[in-house]
GROMACS .gro file of C-alpha atoms in nm:
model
  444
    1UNK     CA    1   1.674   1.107   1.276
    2UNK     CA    2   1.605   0.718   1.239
    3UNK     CA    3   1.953   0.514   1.288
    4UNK     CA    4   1.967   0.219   1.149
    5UNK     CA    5   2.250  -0.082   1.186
    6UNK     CA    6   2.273  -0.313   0.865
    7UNK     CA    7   2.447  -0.617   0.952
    8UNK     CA    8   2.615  -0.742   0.623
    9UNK     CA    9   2.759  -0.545   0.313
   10UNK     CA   10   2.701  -0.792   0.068
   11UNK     CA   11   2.389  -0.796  -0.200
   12UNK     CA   12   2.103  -0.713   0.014
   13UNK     CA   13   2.311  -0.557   0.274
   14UNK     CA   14   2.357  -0.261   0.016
   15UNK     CA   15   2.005  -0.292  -0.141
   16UNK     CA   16   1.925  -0.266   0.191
   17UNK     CA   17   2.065   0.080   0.294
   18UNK     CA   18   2.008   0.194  -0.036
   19UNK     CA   19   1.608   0.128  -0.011
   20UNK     CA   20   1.643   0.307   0.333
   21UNK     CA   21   1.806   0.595   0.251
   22UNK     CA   22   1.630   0.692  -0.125
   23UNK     CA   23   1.271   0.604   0.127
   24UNK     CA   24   1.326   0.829   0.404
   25UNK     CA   25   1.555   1.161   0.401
   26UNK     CA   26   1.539   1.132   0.792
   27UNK     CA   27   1.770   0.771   0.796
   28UNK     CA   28   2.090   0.728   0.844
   29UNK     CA   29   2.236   0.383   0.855
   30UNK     CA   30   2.581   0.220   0.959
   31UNK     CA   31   2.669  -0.064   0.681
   32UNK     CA   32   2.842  -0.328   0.977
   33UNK     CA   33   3.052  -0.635   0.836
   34UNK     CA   34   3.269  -0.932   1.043
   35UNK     CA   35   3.518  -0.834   0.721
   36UNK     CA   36   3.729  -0.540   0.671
   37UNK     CA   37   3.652  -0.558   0.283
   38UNK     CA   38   3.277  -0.482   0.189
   39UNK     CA   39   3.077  -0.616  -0.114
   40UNK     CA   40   3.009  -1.002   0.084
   41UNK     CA   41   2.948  -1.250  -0.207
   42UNK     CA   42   3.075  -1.064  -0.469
   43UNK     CA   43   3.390  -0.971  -0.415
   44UNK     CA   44   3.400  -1.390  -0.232
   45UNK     CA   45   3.154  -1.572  -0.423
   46UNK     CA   46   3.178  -1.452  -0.801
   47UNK     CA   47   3.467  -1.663  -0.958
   48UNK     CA   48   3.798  -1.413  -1.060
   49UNK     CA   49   3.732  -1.495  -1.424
   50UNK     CA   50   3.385  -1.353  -1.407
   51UNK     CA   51   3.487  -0.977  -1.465
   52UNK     CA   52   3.165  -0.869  -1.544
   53UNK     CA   53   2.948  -0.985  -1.282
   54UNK     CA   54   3.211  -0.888  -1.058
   55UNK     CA   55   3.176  -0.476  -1.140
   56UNK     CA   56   2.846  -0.521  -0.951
   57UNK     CA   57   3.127  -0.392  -0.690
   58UNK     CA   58   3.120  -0.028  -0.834
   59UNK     CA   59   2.680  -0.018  -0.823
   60UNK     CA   60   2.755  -0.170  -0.447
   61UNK     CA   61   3.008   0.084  -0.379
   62UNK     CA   62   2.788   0.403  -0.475
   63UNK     CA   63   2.548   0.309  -0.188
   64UNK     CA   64   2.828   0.277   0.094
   65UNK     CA   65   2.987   0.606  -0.023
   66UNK     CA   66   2.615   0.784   0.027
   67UNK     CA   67   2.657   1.061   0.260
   68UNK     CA   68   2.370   0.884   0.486
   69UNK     CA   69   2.571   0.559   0.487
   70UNK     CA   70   2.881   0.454   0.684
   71UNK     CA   71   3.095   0.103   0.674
   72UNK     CA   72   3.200  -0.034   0.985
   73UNK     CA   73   3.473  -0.342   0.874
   74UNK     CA   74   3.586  -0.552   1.115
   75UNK     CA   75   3.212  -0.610   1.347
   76UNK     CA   76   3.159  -0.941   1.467
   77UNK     CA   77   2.817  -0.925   1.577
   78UNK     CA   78   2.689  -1.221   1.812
   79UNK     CA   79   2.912  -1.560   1.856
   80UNK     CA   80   3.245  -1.616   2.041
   81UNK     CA   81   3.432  -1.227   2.059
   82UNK     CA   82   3.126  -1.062   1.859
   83UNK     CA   83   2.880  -0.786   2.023
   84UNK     CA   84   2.588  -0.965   2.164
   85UNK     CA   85   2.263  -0.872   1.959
   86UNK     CA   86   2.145  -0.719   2.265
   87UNK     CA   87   2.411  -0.469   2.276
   88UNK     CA   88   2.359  -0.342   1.898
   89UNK     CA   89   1.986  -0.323   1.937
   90UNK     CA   90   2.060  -0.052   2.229
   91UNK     CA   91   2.299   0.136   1.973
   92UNK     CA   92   2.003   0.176   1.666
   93UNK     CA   93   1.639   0.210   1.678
   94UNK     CA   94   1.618  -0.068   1.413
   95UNK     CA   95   1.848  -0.350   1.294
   96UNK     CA   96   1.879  -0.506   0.981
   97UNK     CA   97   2.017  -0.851   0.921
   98UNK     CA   98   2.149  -0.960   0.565
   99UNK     CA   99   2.414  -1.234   0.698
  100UNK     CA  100   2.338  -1.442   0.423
  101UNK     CA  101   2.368  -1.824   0.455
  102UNK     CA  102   2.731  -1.926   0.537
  103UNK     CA  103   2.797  -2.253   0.510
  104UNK     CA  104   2.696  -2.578   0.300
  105UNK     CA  105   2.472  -2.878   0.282
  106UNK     CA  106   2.619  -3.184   0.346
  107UNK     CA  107   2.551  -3.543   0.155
  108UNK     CA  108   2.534  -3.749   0.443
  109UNK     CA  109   2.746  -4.044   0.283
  110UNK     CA  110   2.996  -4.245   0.378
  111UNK     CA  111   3.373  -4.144   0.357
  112UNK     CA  112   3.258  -3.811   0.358
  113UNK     CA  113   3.511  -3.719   0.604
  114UNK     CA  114   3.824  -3.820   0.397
  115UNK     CA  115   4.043  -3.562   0.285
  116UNK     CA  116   4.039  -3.436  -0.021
  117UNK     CA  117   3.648  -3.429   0.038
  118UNK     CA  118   3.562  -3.062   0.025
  119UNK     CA  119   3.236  -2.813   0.000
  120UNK     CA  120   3.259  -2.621  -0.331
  121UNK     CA  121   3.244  -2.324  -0.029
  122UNK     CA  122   3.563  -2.406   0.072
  123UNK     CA  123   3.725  -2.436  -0.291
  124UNK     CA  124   3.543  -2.097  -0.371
  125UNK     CA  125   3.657  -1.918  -0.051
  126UNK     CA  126   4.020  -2.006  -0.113
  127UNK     CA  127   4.044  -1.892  -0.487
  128UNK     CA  128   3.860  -1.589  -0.400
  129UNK     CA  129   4.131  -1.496  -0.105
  130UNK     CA  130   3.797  -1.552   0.199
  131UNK     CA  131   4.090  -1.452   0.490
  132UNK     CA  132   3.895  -1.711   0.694
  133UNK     CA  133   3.989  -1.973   0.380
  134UNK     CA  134   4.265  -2.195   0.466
  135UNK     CA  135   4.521  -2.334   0.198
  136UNK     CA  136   4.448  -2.743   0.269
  137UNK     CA  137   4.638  -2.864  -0.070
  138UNK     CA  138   4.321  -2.890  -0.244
  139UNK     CA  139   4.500  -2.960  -0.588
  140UNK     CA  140   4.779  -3.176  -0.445
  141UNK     CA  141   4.845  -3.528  -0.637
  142UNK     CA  142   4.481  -3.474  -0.824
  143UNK     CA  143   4.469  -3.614  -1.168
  144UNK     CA  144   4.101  -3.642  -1.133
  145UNK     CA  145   3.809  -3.497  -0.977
  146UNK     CA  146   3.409  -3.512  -0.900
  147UNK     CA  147   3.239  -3.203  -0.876
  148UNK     CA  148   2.911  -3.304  -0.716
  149UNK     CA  149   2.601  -3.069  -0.789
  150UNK     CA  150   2.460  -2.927  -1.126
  151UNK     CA  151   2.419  -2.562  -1.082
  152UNK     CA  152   2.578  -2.265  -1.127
  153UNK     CA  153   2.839  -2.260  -0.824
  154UNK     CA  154   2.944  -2.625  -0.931
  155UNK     CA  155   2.994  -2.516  -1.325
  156UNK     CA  156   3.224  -2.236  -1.157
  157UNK     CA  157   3.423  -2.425  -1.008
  158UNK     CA  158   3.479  -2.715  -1.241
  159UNK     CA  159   3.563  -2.424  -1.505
  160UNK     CA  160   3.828  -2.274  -1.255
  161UNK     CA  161   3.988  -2.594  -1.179
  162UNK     CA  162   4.050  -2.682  -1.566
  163UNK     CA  163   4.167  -2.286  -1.636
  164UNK     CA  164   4.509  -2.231  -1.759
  165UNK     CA  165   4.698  -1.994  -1.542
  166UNK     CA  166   4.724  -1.762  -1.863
  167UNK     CA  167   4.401  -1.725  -1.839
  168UNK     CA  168   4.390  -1.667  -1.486
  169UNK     CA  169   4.624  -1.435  -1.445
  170UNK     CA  170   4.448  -1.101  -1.521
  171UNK     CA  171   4.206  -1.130  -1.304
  172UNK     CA  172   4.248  -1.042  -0.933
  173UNK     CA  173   4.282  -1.444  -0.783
  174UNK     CA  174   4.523  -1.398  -0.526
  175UNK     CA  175   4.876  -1.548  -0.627
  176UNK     CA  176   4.888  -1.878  -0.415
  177UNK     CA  177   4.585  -2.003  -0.566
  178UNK     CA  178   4.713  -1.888  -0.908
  179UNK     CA  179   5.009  -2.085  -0.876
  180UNK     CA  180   4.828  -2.382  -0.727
  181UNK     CA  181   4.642  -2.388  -1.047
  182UNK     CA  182   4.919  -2.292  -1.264
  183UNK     CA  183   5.085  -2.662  -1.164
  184UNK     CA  184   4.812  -2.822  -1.105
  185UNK     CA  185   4.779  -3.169  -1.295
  186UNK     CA  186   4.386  -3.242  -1.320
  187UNK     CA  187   4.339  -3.357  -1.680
  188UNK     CA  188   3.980  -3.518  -1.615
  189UNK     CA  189   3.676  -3.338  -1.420
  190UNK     CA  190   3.332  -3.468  -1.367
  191UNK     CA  191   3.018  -3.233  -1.291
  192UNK     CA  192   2.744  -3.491  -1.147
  193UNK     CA  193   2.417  -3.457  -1.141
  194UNK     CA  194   2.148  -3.705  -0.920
  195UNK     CA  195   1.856  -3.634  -1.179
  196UNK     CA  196   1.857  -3.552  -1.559
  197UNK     CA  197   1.975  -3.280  -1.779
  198UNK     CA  198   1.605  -3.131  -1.726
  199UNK     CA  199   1.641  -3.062  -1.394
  200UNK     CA  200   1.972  -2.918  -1.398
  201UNK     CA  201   2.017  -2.582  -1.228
  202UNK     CA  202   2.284  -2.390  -1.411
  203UNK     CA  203   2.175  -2.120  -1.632
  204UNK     CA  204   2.280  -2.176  -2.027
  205UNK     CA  205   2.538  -1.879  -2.014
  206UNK     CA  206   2.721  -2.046  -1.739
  207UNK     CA  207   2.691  -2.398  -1.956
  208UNK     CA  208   2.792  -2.261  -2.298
  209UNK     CA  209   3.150  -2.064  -2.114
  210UNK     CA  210   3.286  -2.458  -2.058
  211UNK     CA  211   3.287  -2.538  -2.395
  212UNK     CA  212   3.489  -2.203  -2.505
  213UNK     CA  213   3.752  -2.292  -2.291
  214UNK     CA  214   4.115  -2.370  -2.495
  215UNK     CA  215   4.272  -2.715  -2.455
  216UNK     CA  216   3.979  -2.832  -2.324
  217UNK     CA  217   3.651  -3.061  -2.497
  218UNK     CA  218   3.321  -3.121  -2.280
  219UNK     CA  219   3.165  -3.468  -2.305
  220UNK     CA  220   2.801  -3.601  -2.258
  221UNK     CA  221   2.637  -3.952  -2.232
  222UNK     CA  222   2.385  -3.938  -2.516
  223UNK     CA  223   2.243  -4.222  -2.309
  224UNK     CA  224   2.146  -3.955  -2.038
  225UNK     CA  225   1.958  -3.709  -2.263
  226UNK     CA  226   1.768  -4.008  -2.369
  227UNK     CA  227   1.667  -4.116  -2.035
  228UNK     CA  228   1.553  -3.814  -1.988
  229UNK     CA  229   1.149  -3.852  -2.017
  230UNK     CA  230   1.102  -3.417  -2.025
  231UNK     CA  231   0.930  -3.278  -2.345
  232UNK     CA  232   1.195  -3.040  -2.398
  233UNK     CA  233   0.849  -2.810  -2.586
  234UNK     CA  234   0.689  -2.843  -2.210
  235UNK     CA  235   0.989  -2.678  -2.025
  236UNK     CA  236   1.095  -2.336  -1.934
  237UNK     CA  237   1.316  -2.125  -2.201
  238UNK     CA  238   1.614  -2.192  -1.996
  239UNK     CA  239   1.607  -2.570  -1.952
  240UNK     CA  240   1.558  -2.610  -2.361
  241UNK     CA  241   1.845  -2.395  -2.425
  242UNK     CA  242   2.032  -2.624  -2.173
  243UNK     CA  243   1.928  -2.924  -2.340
  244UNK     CA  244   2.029  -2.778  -2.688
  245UNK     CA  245   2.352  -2.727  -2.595
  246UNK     CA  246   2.387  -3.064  -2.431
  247UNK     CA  247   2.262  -3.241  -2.707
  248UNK     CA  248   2.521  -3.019  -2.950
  249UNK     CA  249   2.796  -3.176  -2.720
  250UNK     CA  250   2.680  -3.521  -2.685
  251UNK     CA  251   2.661  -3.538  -3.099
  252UNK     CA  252   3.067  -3.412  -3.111
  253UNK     CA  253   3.345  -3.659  -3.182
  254UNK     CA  254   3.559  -3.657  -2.927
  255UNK     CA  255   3.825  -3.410  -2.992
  256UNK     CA  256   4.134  -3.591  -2.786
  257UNK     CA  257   4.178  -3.271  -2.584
  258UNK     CA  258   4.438  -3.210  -2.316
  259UNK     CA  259   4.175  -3.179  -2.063
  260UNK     CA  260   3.787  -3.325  -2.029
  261UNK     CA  261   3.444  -3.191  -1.850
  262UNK     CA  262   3.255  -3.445  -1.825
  263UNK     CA  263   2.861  -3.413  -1.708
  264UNK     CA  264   2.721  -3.700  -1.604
  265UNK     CA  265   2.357  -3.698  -1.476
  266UNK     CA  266   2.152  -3.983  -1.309
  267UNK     CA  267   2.378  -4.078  -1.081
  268UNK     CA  268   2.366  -4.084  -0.684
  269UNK     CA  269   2.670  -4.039  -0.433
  270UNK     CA  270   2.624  -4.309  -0.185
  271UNK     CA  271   3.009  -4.353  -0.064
  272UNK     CA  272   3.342  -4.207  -0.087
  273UNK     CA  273   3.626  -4.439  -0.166
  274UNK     CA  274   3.947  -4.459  -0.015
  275UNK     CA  275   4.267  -4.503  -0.122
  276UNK     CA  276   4.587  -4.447   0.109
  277UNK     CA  277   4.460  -4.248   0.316
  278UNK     CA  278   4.225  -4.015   0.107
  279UNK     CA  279   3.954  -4.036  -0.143
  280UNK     CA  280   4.067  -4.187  -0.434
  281UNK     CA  281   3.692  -4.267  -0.596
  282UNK     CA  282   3.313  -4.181  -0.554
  283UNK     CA  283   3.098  -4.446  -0.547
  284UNK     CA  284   2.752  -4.388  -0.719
  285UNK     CA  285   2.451  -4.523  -0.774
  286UNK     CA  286   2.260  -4.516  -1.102
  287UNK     CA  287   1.928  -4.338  -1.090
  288UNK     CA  288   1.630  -4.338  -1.297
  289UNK     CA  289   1.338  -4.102  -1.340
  290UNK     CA  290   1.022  -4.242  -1.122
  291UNK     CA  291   0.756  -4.019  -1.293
  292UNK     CA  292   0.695  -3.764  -1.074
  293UNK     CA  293   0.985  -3.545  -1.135
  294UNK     CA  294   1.212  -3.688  -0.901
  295UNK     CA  295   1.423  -4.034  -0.950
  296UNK     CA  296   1.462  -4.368  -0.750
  297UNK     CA  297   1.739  -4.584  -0.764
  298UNK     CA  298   1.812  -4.895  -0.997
  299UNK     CA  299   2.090  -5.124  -0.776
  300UNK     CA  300   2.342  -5.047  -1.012
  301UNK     CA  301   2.667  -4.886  -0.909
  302UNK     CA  302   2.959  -4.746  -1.045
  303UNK     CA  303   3.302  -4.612  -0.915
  304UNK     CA  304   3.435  -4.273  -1.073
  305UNK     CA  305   3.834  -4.229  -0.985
  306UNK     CA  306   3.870  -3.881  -0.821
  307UNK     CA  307   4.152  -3.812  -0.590
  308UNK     CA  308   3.946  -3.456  -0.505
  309UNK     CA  309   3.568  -3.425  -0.442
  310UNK     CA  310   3.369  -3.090  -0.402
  311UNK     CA  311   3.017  -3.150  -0.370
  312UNK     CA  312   2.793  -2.846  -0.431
  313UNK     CA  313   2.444  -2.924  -0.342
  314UNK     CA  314   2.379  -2.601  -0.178
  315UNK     CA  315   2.373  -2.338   0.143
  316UNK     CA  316   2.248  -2.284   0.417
  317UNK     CA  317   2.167  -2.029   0.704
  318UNK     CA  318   2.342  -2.043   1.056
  319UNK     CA  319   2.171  -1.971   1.376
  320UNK     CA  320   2.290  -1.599   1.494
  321UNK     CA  321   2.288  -1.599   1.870
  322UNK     CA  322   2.057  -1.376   2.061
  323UNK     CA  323   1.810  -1.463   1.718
  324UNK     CA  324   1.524  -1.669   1.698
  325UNK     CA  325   1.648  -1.968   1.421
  326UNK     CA  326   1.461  -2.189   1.198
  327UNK     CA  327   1.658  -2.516   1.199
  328UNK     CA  328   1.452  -2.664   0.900
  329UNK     CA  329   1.461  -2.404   0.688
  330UNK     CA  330   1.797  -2.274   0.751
  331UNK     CA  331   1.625  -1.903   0.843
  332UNK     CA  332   1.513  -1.608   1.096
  333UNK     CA  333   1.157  -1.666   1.105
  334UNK     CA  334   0.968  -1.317   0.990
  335UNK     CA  335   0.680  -1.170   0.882
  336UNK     CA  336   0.732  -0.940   0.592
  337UNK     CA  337   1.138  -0.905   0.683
  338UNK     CA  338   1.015  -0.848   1.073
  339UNK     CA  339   1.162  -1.090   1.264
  340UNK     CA  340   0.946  -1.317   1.474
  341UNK     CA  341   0.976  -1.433   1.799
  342UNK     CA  342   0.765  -1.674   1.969
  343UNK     CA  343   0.519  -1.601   1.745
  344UNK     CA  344   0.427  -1.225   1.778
  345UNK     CA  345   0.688  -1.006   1.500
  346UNK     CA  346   0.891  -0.759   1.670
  347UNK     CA  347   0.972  -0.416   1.500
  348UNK     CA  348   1.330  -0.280   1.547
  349UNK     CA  349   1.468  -0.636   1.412
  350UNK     CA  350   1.442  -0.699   1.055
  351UNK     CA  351   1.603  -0.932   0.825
  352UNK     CA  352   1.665  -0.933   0.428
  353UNK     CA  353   1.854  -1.196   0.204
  354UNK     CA  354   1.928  -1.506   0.240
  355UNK     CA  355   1.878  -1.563   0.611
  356UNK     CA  356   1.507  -1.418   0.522
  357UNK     CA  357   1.394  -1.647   0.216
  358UNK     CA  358   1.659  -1.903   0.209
  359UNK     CA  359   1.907  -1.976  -0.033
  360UNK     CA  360   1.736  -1.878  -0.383
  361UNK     CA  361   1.744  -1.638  -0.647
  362UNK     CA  362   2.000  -1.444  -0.836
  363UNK     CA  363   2.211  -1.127  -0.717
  364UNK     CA  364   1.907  -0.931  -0.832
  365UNK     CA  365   1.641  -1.116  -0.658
  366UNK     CA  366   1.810  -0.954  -0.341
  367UNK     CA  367   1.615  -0.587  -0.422
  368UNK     CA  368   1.254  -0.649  -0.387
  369UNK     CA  369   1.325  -0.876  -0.068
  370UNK     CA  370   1.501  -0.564   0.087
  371UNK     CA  371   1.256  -0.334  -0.083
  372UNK     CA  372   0.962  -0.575   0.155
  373UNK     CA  373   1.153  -0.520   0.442
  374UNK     CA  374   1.248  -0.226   0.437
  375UNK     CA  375   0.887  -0.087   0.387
  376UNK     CA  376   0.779  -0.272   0.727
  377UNK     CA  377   1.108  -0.103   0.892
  378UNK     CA  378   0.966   0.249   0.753
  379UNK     CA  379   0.567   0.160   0.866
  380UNK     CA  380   0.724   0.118   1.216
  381UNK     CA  381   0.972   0.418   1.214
  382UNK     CA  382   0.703   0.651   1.406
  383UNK     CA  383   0.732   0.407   1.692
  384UNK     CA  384   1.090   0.330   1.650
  385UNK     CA  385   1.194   0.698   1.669
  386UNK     CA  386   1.102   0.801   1.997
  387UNK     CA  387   1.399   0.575   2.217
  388UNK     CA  388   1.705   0.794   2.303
  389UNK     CA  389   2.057   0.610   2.157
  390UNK     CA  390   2.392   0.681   2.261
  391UNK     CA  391   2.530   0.996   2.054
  392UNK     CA  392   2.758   0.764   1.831
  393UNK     CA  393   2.696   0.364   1.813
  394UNK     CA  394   3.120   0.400   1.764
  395UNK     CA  395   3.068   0.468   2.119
  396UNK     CA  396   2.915   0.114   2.177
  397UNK     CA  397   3.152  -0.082   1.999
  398UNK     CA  398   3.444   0.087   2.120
  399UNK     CA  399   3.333   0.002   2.493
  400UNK     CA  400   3.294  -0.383   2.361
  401UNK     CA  401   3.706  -0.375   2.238
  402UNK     CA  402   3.586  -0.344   1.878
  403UNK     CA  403   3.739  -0.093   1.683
  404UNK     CA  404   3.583  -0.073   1.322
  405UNK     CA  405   3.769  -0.078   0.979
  406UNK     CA  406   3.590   0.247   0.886
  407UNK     CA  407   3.575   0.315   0.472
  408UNK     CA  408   3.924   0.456   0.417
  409UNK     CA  409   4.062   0.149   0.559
  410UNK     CA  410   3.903  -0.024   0.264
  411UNK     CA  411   4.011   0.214   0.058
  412UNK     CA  412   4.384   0.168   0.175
  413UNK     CA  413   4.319  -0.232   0.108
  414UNK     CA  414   4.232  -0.141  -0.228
  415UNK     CA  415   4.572   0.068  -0.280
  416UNK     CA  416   4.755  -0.245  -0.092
  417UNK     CA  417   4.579  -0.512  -0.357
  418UNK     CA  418   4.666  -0.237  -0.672
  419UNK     CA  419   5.027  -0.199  -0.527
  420UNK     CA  420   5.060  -0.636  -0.504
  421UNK     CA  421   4.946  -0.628  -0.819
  422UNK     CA  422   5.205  -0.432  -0.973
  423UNK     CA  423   5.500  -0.614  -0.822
  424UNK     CA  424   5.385  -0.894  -0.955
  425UNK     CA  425   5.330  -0.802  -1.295
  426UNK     CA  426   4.973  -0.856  -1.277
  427UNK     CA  427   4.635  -0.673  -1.241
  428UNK     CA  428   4.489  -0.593  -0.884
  429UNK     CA  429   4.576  -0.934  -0.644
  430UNK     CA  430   4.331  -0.994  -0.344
  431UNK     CA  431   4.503  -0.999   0.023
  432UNK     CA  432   4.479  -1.286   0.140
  433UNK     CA  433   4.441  -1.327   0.540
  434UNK     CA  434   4.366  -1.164   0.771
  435UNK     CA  435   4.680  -0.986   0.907
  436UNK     CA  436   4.749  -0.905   0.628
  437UNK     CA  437   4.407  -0.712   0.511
  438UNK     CA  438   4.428  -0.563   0.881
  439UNK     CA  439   4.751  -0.399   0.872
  440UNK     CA  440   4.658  -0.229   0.492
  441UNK     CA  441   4.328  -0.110   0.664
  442UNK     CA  442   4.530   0.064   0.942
  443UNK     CA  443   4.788   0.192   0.753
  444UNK     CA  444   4.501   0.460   0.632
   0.00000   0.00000   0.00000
């Protein structure tokens, strides 16, 4: 019997285990995450409003019910309090890392540092009830705000910061967030992009759902769709359909709505105002395509009023200790999902995901890198096989102070969320912190 350790239960986590267990009849593998709650982006990444995407839970949840597969919630693994690397390795004959990439470029500009100056990470992990997400007053005294980025993460959350609570509230966003929203006075958002509508990286689905929501028009600088120099015939299916639609909103009157998306594109953070004591205005600089697909800048500026700024310009991995890291690439170097160290791949540690390839691709892009990887793990099972492991890995963590959140303490969050929910009149509400999410897991 091969025992594996997965160490994440998001996305590739699951593809992971589930390519492991449908390859090899012999395999059994423990599903270990720092949460108590499984399902890693998508149940703390997909926006509450996006119902659909977020029933990926129920294909997710089919592979951690498998009678080969076990959750452990609750596993730090490496870092301050977590089991050192070292440790697990002795536990399994092969480990699997799918930790993702958990935290966020930066824009290296001035005022940076104010408040009100937030990732899009942070926003996200607080409306999707992260337990490590604190509540910072993002929405406090904001008329206005600057959503910095032009993909799909920064089109979420300008949508969910100019939703009415009405519409919020049958979806499972925990209630402090709801009611942040609910009184929340932004009237005025702006989705910024460095380059031109060409290059933007939201998909058209995604661009289409801002201009269905009520009390709410979507404005665009015909001025930017002609600076763009793309042949819209030249470019991939996606970016015309993007451009359609842009051009469909750019050629509307405006409709004096209660509330306004603007996207703005060709323009360059370069400083963060302030204004008593917080941001009060993003200074950019106006770009201009240099003919090579990228832009330079022109030496004009000009100040948008935001009293709340959440760039989203992208992710990034985290070194893992007791891991070899890539600094420039943000990843576990590895050949074929084997991680590499000091050159020469080492079988028995494995990564998948994000921390493999980097921050790219859809949800679905996560199966054939964990089908890759988990085909090397297999090709070295033979050797793998052999080395005698403590009878349970439970053993293991227990003598390390951990004691897991095993799947029916998940399960008895779920009944704690469905039983919030009711009191408050609403659908299933997310827990929120961490004590909180503990005490439902042990009540099981």
């Amino acid at each position: 019997m091969l025992r594996v350790a997965v160490v994440g239960s998001g996305p590739s986590g699951c593809y992971t285990a589930q390519t492991l267990v449908q390859g090899d009849p012999g395999v059994c593998v423990d599903v270990l995450d720092r949460l108590p709650c499984p399902y890693g982006l998508v149940r703390y990444g997909v926006a509450p409003d996006h119902e659909k995407i977020k029933s990926l839970q129920g294909s997710l949840r089919t592979v951690l019910e498998h009678e080969r597969v076990r959750f452990l919630g609750g596993v730090r693994v490496g870092g301050p309090g977590g089991l050192p690397v070292e440790r697990l390795r002795e536990a399994y004959h092969a480990v699997v890392y799918c930790v993702g990439a958990a935290t966020d470029r930066r824009l290296g500009i001035p005022g940076e540092e104010l408040p009100g100056s937030w990732s899009a990470t942070d926003f996200v992990a607080w409306y999707s009830a992260h337990p490590d997400a604190a509540d910072t007053g993002f929405l406090h005294g904001v008329r206005s705000a600057v959503v910095i980025g032009v993909g799909n993460v920064a089109v979420d959350v300008t949508r969910m910061l100019v939703r009415s609570a009405t519409e919020l509230r049958p979806t499972d966003i925990p209630q402090a967030a709801l009611d942040a929203l609910a009184a929340s006075g932004i009237t005025e958002v702006h989705m910024v992009g460095r380059r031109g509508p060409a290059q933007a990286r939201f998909t058209t689905k995604e661009l289409r759902e801002l201009g269905t929501l009520p009390g709410t028009e979507v404005t665009v600088d015909p001025g930017d769709l002609a600076l763009d120099p793309a042949d819209p015939t030249a470019l991939p299916a996606v970016q015309r359909r993007n451009l359609e639609v842009l051009r469909d909103w750019a050629a509307r009157p405006a409709a004096g709505a209660v509330r306004r998306v603007g996207l703005r594109f060709f323009l360059r953070p370069v400083e963060l105002l302030a204004d008593g004591g917080r941001v009060g205005a993003v200074r950019f600089e106006r770009t201009a395509p240099d003919g090579h697909g990228g832009v330079t800048g022109t030496g004009r500026f000009e100040d948008v009023p935001a009293q709340l700024v959440l760039r989203s310009v992208g992710y990034r991995g985290v070194p893992l200790e007791g891991l070899p890291f890539d600094a420039v690439s943000g990843t576990v170097p590895n050949a074929a999902g084997r991680v590499v160290r000091d050159g020469v791949p080492c079988p028995g540690e494995y990564v998948a995901g994000w921390i493999k390839r980097g921050p790219t691709g859809v949800i679905g892009t996560n199966r054939p890198c964990a089908k890759e990887t988990v085909t090397s793990l297999l090709a070295d099972a033979p050797a793998l096989s052999g080395r005698q492991l403590p009878e349970d890995p439970l053993t293991t963590l227990r003598a390390a102070g951990i004691e897991p959140v095993p799947w029916a303490g998940w399960l008895a969050i779920e009944q704690a969320e469905a039983a919030l929910g009711a009191r408050l009149g609403r659908s299933v509400v997310k827990l929120a912190d961490w004590d909180t999410l503990l005490t439902a897991a042990r009540s099981a």
